[in-house]
Amino acid sequence: MEVGSAPSFLTCEFLTECLRNEKGNQDIIIDNYKTSPAVPPGENFNSSPFRVEVYFKNHAEDIDVHFISIIIKSELPEGHMKDVSNTFIASETLFYTKFIPEANKLTNTQLTPKSLFSPNSAIVVLEDLKGKGFKMANKSKMLDFDHCRLYFTTAATLHAVSFAVHKSNPSFIESIGNEKVFSNDLASVSLLVHNLIRNGFNILSECTDKINDFKMYSKLIKDASPHIWDLLVEIHKPNPVLNTLTQGDPWPCNMMFKYDRVGKVCDIRLLDFQLVRYSSPVNDLIWFIWTSATHQVRRHRLNELYHVYVETFNNKLKELNCNERLTYEYVKSEERRLSPLAMYLMAIFPPLNSENSISNLEPFFTKENEDEEAQNIYKKYYDKYFCIHHLPKYLEQLEIVGVFDYLQQCNFSCK
């Protein structure tokens, strides 16, 4: 018995196959099941995740009915985002079924939800972390230092373990980590990102021009807009110094936290590896900082987080018998090199990361002369409150870490 909207592949037969492999019991009988959305609209754009509550018996004569809740991630049913996600759906399956087993051989740290057997290689089946007390943080409120520190240590472990796996199987790591967003070979994704850049940078430039302390950067933002895509393509390529597998887009919707009895955050699981890439590990840190951390963390405690990351990364490499080491100075140099990513995220993310955020990216699959709807969306989120209470802080933080200085040295006005 099914309650709620679910794709046609979800049947008793599908669930039976999942549980038979999970429980090691070929006699399992599905009694009934019901489905519900796993996340609210606007918290996942690349797949259709839903929760399935399954009631089953261990065999036909069993009078006891058992219960398990699982998360199933299937492809989007339609639209431009379906075309986008179809280009990288296989990587997440390989990440859970091939990489995580190798990672588990090397570390006791639980990084992700447990993966269950799926009869369809394009569909990811995971344990439901909600039953273990994990929950998502409020993305619009951003994450305090304790949440950020927990993420940085977990990301460092993921990166270090992938570095070790790469030593024994480089072709596998590099193949699942192929670039899925910032590539000129991906027409659908390129169209989307170009639109986000064009409209996000345009409204950011206009709003910056109205803030006396930072209006000198308004023209720089406008001049940078046509060139940011090429910079993003370049900085996301594997670099000659150090590369690892990275999550790709770590933000509050792609992780869940657990809290102790007094409400202090104590554990984390990383979710969603559709955009997993092989590149500089600092890529993940920059993405997280500019989409997830509070202003206070970005303004005052970034260097502390970088030291936490370096220490954790190096300790894990030592534990894994790897001789290579990371330095704080290298992370800081990568922070500067990745300045275009920080600028991009600050400009394009307000409609995605706000309260009552957008839940549909379809308006952003338009050409340059069809931007009216996309512009109106950005204007809605770059409202008076955002421009007074948040934008000056973002601009100050971009200035402090040298993003504007980096862009000025690119000398866009002469190109």
PDB file of C-alpha atoms in Angstrom, residues 109-112 147-161 247 255-257 266-270 273 284-285 308-309 312-313 316:
ATOM      1  CA  THR A 109      34.931   7.864  11.046  1.00  0.00           C
ATOM      2  CA  GLN A 110      31.376   7.679   9.732  1.00  0.00           C
ATOM      3  CA  LEU A 111      31.254  10.283   6.982  1.00  0.00           C
ATOM      4  CA  THR A 112      27.951   9.617   5.229  1.00  0.00           C
ATOM      5  CA  HIS A 147      28.934  23.495  13.311  1.00  0.00           C
ATOM      6  CA  CYS A 148      31.681  24.836  11.040  1.00  0.00           C
ATOM      7  CA  ARG A 149      34.451  23.200  13.042  1.00  0.00           C
ATOM      8  CA  LEU A 150      32.659  19.843  12.851  1.00  0.00           C
ATOM      9  CA  TYR A 151      32.285  20.213   9.095  1.00  0.00           C
ATOM     10  CA  PHE A 152      35.962  21.163   8.619  1.00  0.00           C
ATOM     11  CA  THR A 153      37.197  18.108  10.539  1.00  0.00           C
ATOM     12  CA  THR A 154      34.876  15.795   8.621  1.00  0.00           C
ATOM     13  CA  ALA A 155      35.795  17.320   5.258  1.00  0.00           C
ATOM     14  CA  ALA A 156      39.488  16.958   6.135  1.00  0.00           C
ATOM     15  CA  THR A 157      38.935  13.257   6.864  1.00  0.00           C
ATOM     16  CA  LEU A 158      37.053  12.717   3.591  1.00  0.00           C
ATOM     17  CA  HIS A 159      39.761  14.519   1.635  1.00  0.00           C
ATOM     18  CA  ALA A 160      42.648  12.682   3.303  1.00  0.00           C
ATOM     19  CA  VAL A 161      41.051   9.261   2.879  1.00  0.00           C
ATOM     20  CA  GLN A 247      31.939  16.826  -2.092  1.00  0.00           C
ATOM     21  CA  MET A 255      24.665  17.685   5.558  1.00  0.00           C
ATOM     22  CA  MET A 256      22.822  16.670   8.723  1.00  0.00           C
ATOM     23  CA  PHE A 257      23.780  17.293  12.346  1.00  0.00           C
ATOM     24  CA  CYS A 266      28.074  16.619  18.368  1.00  0.00           C
ATOM     25  CA  ASP A 267      28.001  14.720  15.059  1.00  0.00           C
ATOM     26  CA  ILE A 268      27.612  15.230  11.318  1.00  0.00           C
ATOM     27  CA  ARG A 269      26.927  13.246   8.174  1.00  0.00           C
ATOM     28  CA  LEU A 270      27.641  14.547   4.692  1.00  0.00           C
ATOM     29  CA  PHE A 273      27.667  13.523  -3.779  1.00  0.00           C
ATOM     30  CA  ASP A 284      35.050  22.468  -0.567  1.00  0.00           C
ATOM     31  CA  LEU A 285      36.156  24.851   2.173  1.00  0.00           C
ATOM     32  CA  VAL A 308      41.772  22.859  12.420  1.00  0.00           C
ATOM     33  CA  TYR A 309      41.507  21.573   8.861  1.00  0.00           C
ATOM     34  CA  THR A 312      43.051  17.045  10.976  1.00  0.00           C
ATOM     35  CA  PHE A 313      44.128  16.430   7.374  1.00  0.00           C
ATOM     36  CA  LYS A 316      44.720  11.481   9.051  1.00  0.00           C
TER      37      LYS A 316
END
